[in-house]
Every structure is written in C-alpha cells, then in structure tokens.
Tab-separated table of C-alpha atoms in Angstrom:
chain	number	residue	atom	x	y	z
A	1	MET	CA	-30.531	172.640	9.660
A	2	ALA	CA	-27.730	174.328	11.629
A	3	ALA	CA	-25.500	171.256	11.188
A	4	TYR	CA	-26.149	171.287	7.440
A	5	ILE	CA	-25.229	174.997	7.179
A	6	VAL	CA	-21.997	174.435	9.139
A	7	ARG	CA	-21.112	171.460	6.904
A	8	ARG	CA	-21.716	173.488	3.752
A	9	LEU	CA	-19.651	176.405	5.106
A	10	ILE	CA	-16.716	174.075	5.799
A	11	LEU	CA	-16.929	172.655	2.262
A	12	THR	CA	-16.843	176.192	0.872
A	13	PHE	CA	-13.230	176.818	1.983
A	14	PRO	CA	-11.552	174.234	-0.320
A	15	VAL	CA	-13.741	175.488	-3.156
A	16	LEU	CA	-12.546	179.061	-2.565
A	17	LEU	CA	-8.934	177.825	-2.382
A	18	GLY	CA	-9.373	176.082	-5.737
A	19	VAL	CA	-10.899	179.249	-7.172
A	20	SER	CA	-7.882	181.280	-6.013
A	21	VAL	CA	-5.470	178.820	-7.696
A	22	ILE	CA	-7.386	178.913	-10.997
A	23	VAL	CA	-7.743	182.709	-10.968
A	24	PHE	CA	-4.030	183.233	-10.224
A	25	LEU	CA	-2.782	180.736	-12.820
A	26	VAL	CA	-5.131	181.807	-15.620
A	27	ILE	CA	-4.339	185.515	-15.210
A	28	SER	CA	-0.601	184.941	-14.706
A	29	LEU	CA	-0.240	182.770	-17.809
A	30	ILE	CA	-1.895	185.292	-20.152
A	31	PRO	CA	0.707	186.316	-22.792
A	32	GLY	CA	2.275	189.738	-22.326
A	33	ASP	CA	4.685	191.492	-19.996
A	34	PRO	CA	3.239	193.840	-17.330
A	35	ALA	CA	6.558	195.670	-16.986
A	36	THR	CA	6.607	196.478	-20.712
A	37	ALA	CA	2.963	197.596	-20.522
A	38	ILE	CA	3.844	199.949	-17.659
A	39	LEU	CA	7.105	201.335	-19.088
A	40	GLY	CA	6.054	201.393	-22.733
A	41	ASN	CA	7.475	199.767	-25.855
A	42	PHE	CA	10.622	201.926	-25.793
A	43	ALA	CA	11.761	200.732	-22.334
A	44	THR	CA	15.240	199.228	-22.170
A	45	PRO	CA	15.654	195.541	-21.215
A	46	GLU	CA	17.450	196.631	-18.042
A	47	ASN	CA	14.510	198.801	-16.955
A	48	VAL	CA	12.041	195.988	-17.695
A	49	GLU	CA	14.161	193.524	-15.719
A	50	ASN	CA	14.486	195.913	-12.769
A	51	LEU	CA	10.721	196.580	-12.688
A	52	ASN	CA	9.900	192.856	-12.878
A	53	ARG	CA	12.277	192.280	-9.950
A	54	SER	CA	10.735	195.077	-7.887
A	55	LEU	CA	7.212	193.716	-8.565
A	56	GLY	CA	8.263	190.170	-7.661
A	57	LEU	CA	7.427	188.889	-11.147
A	58	ASP	CA	10.869	187.283	-11.587
A	59	ARG	CA	10.214	184.756	-8.821
A	60	PRO	CA	8.852	181.212	-9.444
A	61	LEU	CA	5.104	181.019	-9.965
A	62	PRO	CA	4.383	178.993	-6.754
A	63	VAL	CA	6.236	181.632	-4.701
A	64	GLN	CA	4.268	184.408	-6.392
A	65	TYR	CA	1.010	182.543	-5.643
A	66	LEU	CA	1.814	181.995	-1.956
A	67	THR	CA	2.809	185.638	-1.577
A	68	TRP	CA	-0.413	186.762	-3.275
A	69	LEU	CA	-2.577	184.311	-1.281
A	70	THR	CA	-1.023	185.454	2.016
A	71	GLY	CA	-1.924	189.015	1.145
A	72	VAL	CA	-5.478	188.014	0.131
A	73	VAL	CA	-6.050	186.239	3.469
A	74	GLN	CA	-4.903	189.429	5.229
A	75	GLY	CA	-7.211	191.594	3.077
A	76	ASP	CA	-4.403	192.901	0.852
A	77	LEU	CA	-4.981	192.270	-2.880
A	78	GLY	CA	-1.831	194.171	-3.865
A	79	ARG	CA	-1.412	197.520	-5.581
A	80	SER	CA	-2.676	198.380	-9.043
A	81	TYR	CA	0.191	199.062	-11.457
A	82	ALA	CA	-1.863	201.327	-13.719
A	83	LEU	CA	-3.885	203.230	-11.083
A	84	ASN	CA	-1.179	203.309	-8.388
A	85	ARG	CA	-3.668	202.587	-5.597
A	86	PRO	CA	-4.606	199.504	-3.516
A	87	VAL	CA	-6.562	196.927	-5.522
A	88	LEU	CA	-8.948	196.400	-2.611
A	89	ASP	CA	-9.926	200.094	-2.601
A	90	GLU	CA	-10.562	200.095	-6.360
A	91	VAL	CA	-12.573	196.845	-6.253
A	92	ALA	CA	-14.621	198.043	-3.261
A	93	GLU	CA	-15.413	201.295	-5.084
A	94	ARG	CA	-16.572	199.422	-8.206
A	95	LEU	CA	-18.454	196.672	-6.338
A	96	GLY	CA	-21.399	198.917	-5.362
A	97	PRO	CA	-22.425	199.859	-8.956
A	98	THR	CA	-22.068	196.218	-10.056
A	99	LEU	CA	-24.254	194.986	-7.192
A	100	ILE	CA	-26.901	197.619	-8.009
A	101	LEU	CA	-26.943	196.568	-11.672
A	102	ALA	CA	-26.865	192.807	-10.956
A	103	SER	CA	-29.574	193.061	-8.250
A	104	ALA	CA	-31.898	194.986	-10.556
A	105	ALA	CA	-31.315	192.484	-13.378
A	106	LEU	CA	-31.891	189.520	-11.042
A	107	PHE	CA	-35.112	191.092	-9.727
A	108	LEU	CA	-36.424	191.429	-13.293
A	109	CYS	CA	-35.226	187.904	-14.100
A	110	VAL	CA	-37.053	186.277	-11.159
A	111	LEU	CA	-40.240	188.338	-11.512
A	112	LEU	CA	-40.666	188.006	-15.271
A	113	GLY	CA	-39.140	184.529	-15.630
A	114	VAL	CA	-41.279	182.818	-12.983
A	115	VAL	CA	-44.493	184.589	-14.028
A	116	ALA	CA	-43.913	183.805	-17.732
A	117	GLY	CA	-42.983	180.181	-16.980
A	118	VAL	CA	-46.055	179.568	-14.824
A	119	TRP	CA	-48.314	181.344	-17.330
A	120	ALA	CA	-46.966	179.247	-20.233
A	121	ALA	CA	-47.290	175.970	-18.288
A	122	VAL	CA	-50.871	176.635	-17.214
A	123	ARG	CA	-51.800	177.412	-20.843
A	124	GLN	CA	-49.692	174.689	-22.469
A	125	TYR	CA	-49.879	174.711	-26.310
A	126	GLY	CA	-52.160	177.779	-26.193
A	127	TRP	CA	-51.361	181.090	-27.913
A	128	ALA	CA	-49.857	182.521	-24.718
A	129	ASP	CA	-47.535	179.500	-24.395
A	130	ARG	CA	-46.412	179.803	-28.015
A	131	ILE	CA	-45.763	183.561	-27.795
A	132	ILE	CA	-43.827	183.222	-24.524
A	133	THR	CA	-41.773	180.331	-25.932
A	134	LEU	CA	-40.925	182.346	-29.083
A	135	VAL	CA	-39.951	185.463	-27.113
A	136	VAL	CA	-37.865	183.380	-24.698
A	137	LEU	CA	-35.986	181.646	-27.531
A	138	VAL	CA	-35.231	184.985	-29.219
A	139	GLY	CA	-34.068	186.454	-25.891
A	140	ILE	CA	-31.787	183.514	-25.073
A	141	SER	CA	-30.288	183.530	-28.578
A	142	THR	CA	-29.422	187.253	-28.587
A	143	PRO	CA	-25.944	188.173	-27.239
A	144	SER	CA	-26.093	190.758	-24.436
A	145	PHE	CA	-23.613	193.169	-26.037
A	146	PHE	CA	-25.541	193.148	-29.354
A	147	LEU	CA	-28.862	193.651	-27.558
A	148	GLY	CA	-27.293	196.486	-25.560
A	149	ILE	CA	-26.259	198.308	-28.739
A	150	LEU	CA	-29.764	197.866	-30.194
A	151	VAL	CA	-31.567	199.277	-27.141
A	152	ILE	CA	-29.148	202.224	-27.004
A	153	LEU	CA	-29.800	203.031	-30.670
A	154	TRP	CA	-33.590	202.722	-30.294
A	155	PHE	CA	-34.493	203.914	-26.782
A	156	ALA	CA	-31.617	206.360	-26.132
A	157	VAL	CA	-30.596	207.776	-29.530
A	158	ARG	CA	-33.877	207.571	-31.514
A	159	LEU	CA	-36.597	207.982	-28.862
A	160	ARG	CA	-34.415	209.778	-26.238
A	161	TRP	CA	-36.300	208.095	-23.385
A	162	PHE	CA	-33.162	207.066	-21.500
A	163	PRO	CA	-29.472	208.126	-21.350
A	164	THR	CA	-26.977	206.313	-23.570
A	165	GLY	CA	-24.807	205.281	-20.632
A	166	GLY	CA	-23.146	206.158	-17.353
A	167	MET	CA	-24.402	205.968	-13.803
A	168	TYR	CA	-25.808	208.854	-11.799
A	169	ASP	CA	-24.490	209.110	-8.237
A	170	LEU	CA	-27.144	207.961	-5.748
A	171	PHE	CA	-26.082	210.594	-3.224
A	172	SER	CA	-26.118	213.536	-5.647
A	173	ASP	CA	-29.029	215.909	-6.222
A	174	GLY	CA	-30.801	213.586	-8.684
A	175	GLY	CA	-31.085	210.811	-6.113
A	176	VAL	CA	-32.955	207.570	-6.709
A	177	ARG	CA	-34.966	208.865	-9.671
A	178	ASP	CA	-31.919	209.608	-11.811
A	179	LEU	CA	-30.225	206.379	-10.706
A	180	LEU	CA	-33.251	204.373	-11.901
A	181	TRP	CA	-33.344	206.403	-15.127
A	182	HIS	CA	-29.752	205.365	-15.880
A	183	LEU	CA	-30.366	201.795	-14.653
A	184	VAL	CA	-33.344	200.785	-16.841
A	185	LEU	CA	-31.558	199.949	-20.107
A	186	PRO	CA	-28.469	198.129	-18.723
A	187	ALA	CA	-30.526	196.142	-16.170
A	188	ALA	CA	-33.109	195.114	-18.770
A	189	THR	CA	-30.361	194.123	-21.218
A	190	LEU	CA	-28.533	192.075	-18.576
A	191	ALA	CA	-31.748	190.339	-17.486
A	192	VAL	CA	-32.923	189.122	-20.900
A	193	VAL	CA	-30.933	185.869	-21.207
A	194	ALA	CA	-31.353	184.893	-17.532
A	195	THR	CA	-35.092	185.616	-17.702
A	196	GLY	CA	-35.428	183.323	-20.705
A	197	VAL	CA	-33.613	180.474	-18.945
A	198	VAL	CA	-35.702	180.844	-15.771
A	199	ALA	CA	-38.935	181.007	-17.805
A	200	ARG	CA	-38.138	177.838	-19.777
A	201	LEU	CA	-37.130	175.793	-16.735
A	202	THR	CA	-40.023	177.138	-14.648
A	203	ARG	CA	-42.416	176.030	-17.388
A	204	ALA	CA	-40.845	172.546	-17.503
A	205	ASN	CA	-40.981	172.102	-13.707
A	206	MET	CA	-44.545	173.388	-13.508
A	207	LEU	CA	-45.687	170.989	-16.244
A	208	GLU	CA	-44.136	168.090	-14.335
A	209	VAL	CA	-45.814	169.103	-11.083
A	210	LEU	CA	-49.203	169.749	-12.737
A	211	ARG	CA	-49.264	166.090	-13.834
A	212	GLN	CA	-48.889	164.792	-10.258
A	213	ASP	CA	-51.739	162.986	-8.507
A	214	TYR	CA	-51.989	165.464	-5.633
A	215	VAL	CA	-52.727	168.279	-8.106
A	216	ARG	CA	-55.511	166.216	-9.689
A	217	THR	CA	-56.810	165.470	-6.181
A	218	ALA	CA	-56.810	169.160	-5.288
A	219	ARG	CA	-58.820	169.961	-8.414
A	220	ALA	CA	-61.184	167.044	-7.729
A	221	LYS	CA	-61.901	168.522	-4.287
A	222	GLY	CA	-63.187	171.652	-6.032
A	223	LEU	CA	-60.357	174.062	-5.118
A	224	ARG	CA	-60.156	177.204	-7.198
A	225	GLU	CA	-57.564	177.001	-10.037
A	226	GLY	CA	-55.592	179.872	-8.520
A	227	ALA	CA	-55.256	177.978	-5.224
A	228	VAL	CA	-54.229	174.789	-7.040
A	229	ILE	CA	-51.520	176.645	-9.001
A	230	GLY	CA	-50.268	178.820	-6.141
A	231	ARG	CA	-50.530	176.602	-3.043
A	232	HIS	CA	-49.901	173.172	-4.552
A	233	ALA	CA	-48.130	173.328	-7.927
A	234	LEU	CA	-45.858	176.407	-7.648
A	235	ARG	CA	-45.034	175.700	-3.999
A	236	ASN	CA	-43.554	172.314	-4.969
A	237	ALA	CA	-42.002	173.421	-8.263
A	238	ILE	CA	-40.179	176.333	-6.591
A	239	VAL	CA	-37.819	173.828	-4.880
A	240	ASN	CA	-36.291	173.022	-8.274
A	241	ILE	CA	-36.501	176.629	-9.526
A	242	VAL	CA	-34.405	178.094	-6.671
A	243	PRO	CA	-31.075	176.528	-7.800
A	244	ILE	CA	-31.771	177.706	-11.354
A	245	ILE	CA	-32.161	181.259	-10.061
A	246	GLY	CA	-28.920	180.863	-8.105
A	247	ILE	CA	-27.013	179.791	-11.208
A	248	GLN	CA	-28.494	182.659	-13.216
A	249	ALA	CA	-27.444	185.094	-10.469
A	250	GLY	CA	-23.852	183.984	-11.103
A	251	PHE	CA	-24.248	184.399	-14.857
A	252	VAL	CA	-25.739	187.861	-14.326
A	253	LEU	CA	-22.559	188.848	-12.453
A	254	GLY	CA	-20.420	187.428	-15.253
A	255	GLY	CA	-22.537	189.064	-17.963
A	256	ALA	CA	-22.081	192.431	-16.276
A	257	VAL	CA	-18.634	192.616	-17.919
A	258	TYR	CA	-20.184	193.050	-21.390
A	259	VAL	CA	-23.132	195.206	-20.337
A	260	GLU	CA	-21.052	197.570	-18.180
A	261	THR	CA	-18.671	198.096	-21.097
A	262	VAL	CA	-21.478	198.829	-23.582
A	263	PHE	CA	-23.313	201.211	-21.197
A	264	GLN	CA	-20.149	202.710	-19.608
A	265	TRP	CA	-21.418	201.556	-16.205
A	266	PRO	CA	-18.650	202.157	-13.609
A	267	GLY	CA	-18.641	198.646	-12.111
A	268	ILE	CA	-16.197	195.754	-11.773
A	269	GLY	CA	-16.878	194.526	-15.317
A	270	ARG	CA	-15.763	197.779	-16.913
A	271	MET	CA	-12.815	197.914	-14.496
A	272	LEU	CA	-11.704	194.429	-15.610
A	273	VAL	CA	-11.786	195.396	-19.292
A	274	ASP	CA	-9.644	198.488	-18.601
A	275	ALA	CA	-7.270	196.470	-16.379
A	276	ILE	CA	-6.804	193.757	-19.030
A	277	SER	CA	-5.996	196.413	-21.646
A	278	ALA	CA	-3.353	197.864	-19.303
A	279	ARG	CA	-1.968	194.402	-18.345
A	280	ASP	CA	-2.683	195.308	-14.720
A	281	ILE	CA	-2.420	191.717	-13.423
A	282	LEU	CA	-3.088	192.357	-9.738
A	283	LEU	CA	-6.215	194.400	-10.485
A	284	VAL	CA	-7.530	191.696	-12.836
A	285	GLN	CA	-6.797	188.958	-10.284
A	286	GLY	CA	-8.492	190.936	-7.512
A	287	GLY	CA	-11.600	191.715	-9.591
A	288	VAL	CA	-12.000	188.153	-10.901
A	289	LEU	CA	-11.437	186.709	-7.419
A	290	VAL	CA	-14.196	188.902	-5.952
A	291	VAL	CA	-16.648	187.932	-8.723
A	292	ALA	CA	-15.768	184.225	-8.403
A	293	THR	CA	-16.130	184.364	-4.611
A	294	ALA	CA	-19.533	186.027	-4.996
A	295	PHE	CA	-20.560	183.215	-7.375
A	296	VAL	CA	-19.528	180.578	-4.786
A	297	LEU	CA	-21.385	182.377	-1.974
A	298	ILE	CA	-24.520	182.760	-4.116
A	299	ASN	CA	-24.534	179.003	-4.719
A	300	LEU	CA	-24.038	178.417	-0.985
A	301	VAL	CA	-27.067	180.589	-0.167
A	302	THR	CA	-29.050	178.862	-2.918
A	303	ASP	CA	-28.277	175.404	-1.485
A	304	ILE	CA	-29.322	176.540	1.986
A	305	VAL	CA	-32.593	178.041	0.736
A	306	GLN	CA	-33.378	174.928	-1.324
A	307	THR	CA	-32.689	172.686	1.664
A	308	ALA	CA	-34.863	174.848	3.894
A	309	LEU	CA	-37.715	174.445	1.390
A	310	ASP	CA	-37.192	170.672	1.049
A	311	PRO	CA	-35.908	169.060	4.306
A	312	ARG	CA	-35.302	165.730	2.498
A	313	LEU	CA	-32.132	167.258	0.960
A	314	ARG	CA	-30.460	167.599	4.389
A	315	THR	CA	-29.570	163.909	4.404
A	316	GLY	CA	-27.915	164.112	0.962
C-alpha cells in the first residue's frame, strides 16, 4: 500500500503542472486589459503602457508563465492589483469559509445520498423508490443559483427562519450556533445536485450487488435483512461509491462560486467573481489554482481510500 501511495503522489506532480499551465493560459487569454481596468477608461495610452511594463504584462507569455510559476513554487502568488495585498494572504483568508461551506455540503451529500440510494435500491419499484427517484431528478435538474434564490425568498424573506446571507464569525460572541444558523441555507443549496448524483449511483451499484450470488447465499443462510444489506451488499457497493463521492466533492468546490455569490458568503467563490469584475488577473489565477489543486488532491485521497477498500486495485 505504501508503494502505491508513493506512486500516486509522484504522478500527481505532472498533473499539477498541467493544471498550472491551463489556469495561467485560460486566465491570461481572457479579453480585456488589466492596466485599463486599474487606471480607468480615461487613462492615457502612455500610462497604460507604463503600468503594463511595471506589472510585467508586456513580456512574452512563456516568460510571464515561468515568472509566475517560480513565484508559486516559492509560495508567492503575486500581489492583487485591486486589493493591493499579497494574493496568498487574500486566498488564505477566503479559504476557511469555503472549506466550512463545502465540508457541510459534502456531509449532507454523503449522508442523504447514500441513505436515499440504499433505501431506493432495497425497495426497487416501490413507492419509496419512485418518490426518491422523482425528488432526485428534480434536484439534479435545478440550477444551484436558481434554487438559492428560491430558498432565500421562502425560508429567509417569507418565513424568516434563517438570514438572507453572510457568514457569522466563528470566534465572535455568537459562536458555533450563529455560524450554523448562517450555514444551513447555502450548504443545503450547494448539496442538492451532488446528493442527487450520489443517490442515483448508489442505487445503481446497490441493485447490481443485490443480484450477486453471495447476497442470495447470505439470505439463504437466514441472516437478518439488515445484516445482508449492511455487511454484505453496502460493504461491497461502497468501493464504487467512494470515487463518485470524490468527484462530487470537486463539483461542490466548483459550485461554491455560484452559491457564495447568491448568499454573500465570504469565500473563494465570491472572491473570484469580484476579482474577475476588476480584471485582477493574479488574484483570479491564485484562486483558481488553489481550487484546482484541491480538486486534484481530493481525487488522490479518493483513489487511496478506494484502493485501501479493494486491494485488487493496487496492481492496476
């Protein structure tokens, strides 16, 4: 197992290098001039040219990439044009709220998705299966930003059960209670699509496992249905469910951009929207790179967990 983990870690480095190239090129080739965005539309061409030269934006793209990559390796993501502070400090400050939101959404996704999928599979074609399938299809088909607006209008504006947005500071007087109060609506909104995907694929994997001979044998031996489902069926199906959860964890991070904007949650997603509006290239590159790196690391952890559950994958 240790050799497999080392091999996977080594393979992660070229993936991260490829991610850095894509992030840099995509953000750099977006139309628009950062110098004009900083100086305003009434800036003279000479001022724009001087600012581009001072920022290094007049150099060839490969030189700009190598300069940026050298800084990234040394822990320097550059300096935000709009905020006039190190990108790393801004990203680190926003990373905590995003991780809180994404972790809460992923917890709901795993808990509700696996339970709903197993429940639907065990009662295939029954009323519970049909209701779960209908709810899952509606959830998957509803865009997160639209769902966010609906829950704000209903639960925050009409019923006044939760705040319309923002994030209470964990270390202030309100503590955990107020943080959870502000977290319920955005976390639930972010979890809906991922929960639906996990539920559907959990149901499909459970149905496949429930048709296997060893499950029939377990039932023939007189084991209780709960033991058959928990110890035999779910234990084997979970090997194929783990990578699905890993992929959804990445999509939850990506979906945080929309949800944080709708709920005014002070995370990386909202920071990226503000940075794109201000043409703050270095801040956008730093934020996207951190999210992309987190996605790669989540998949690495997922592969390791899946291999630990199924040793046959170590030879693959």
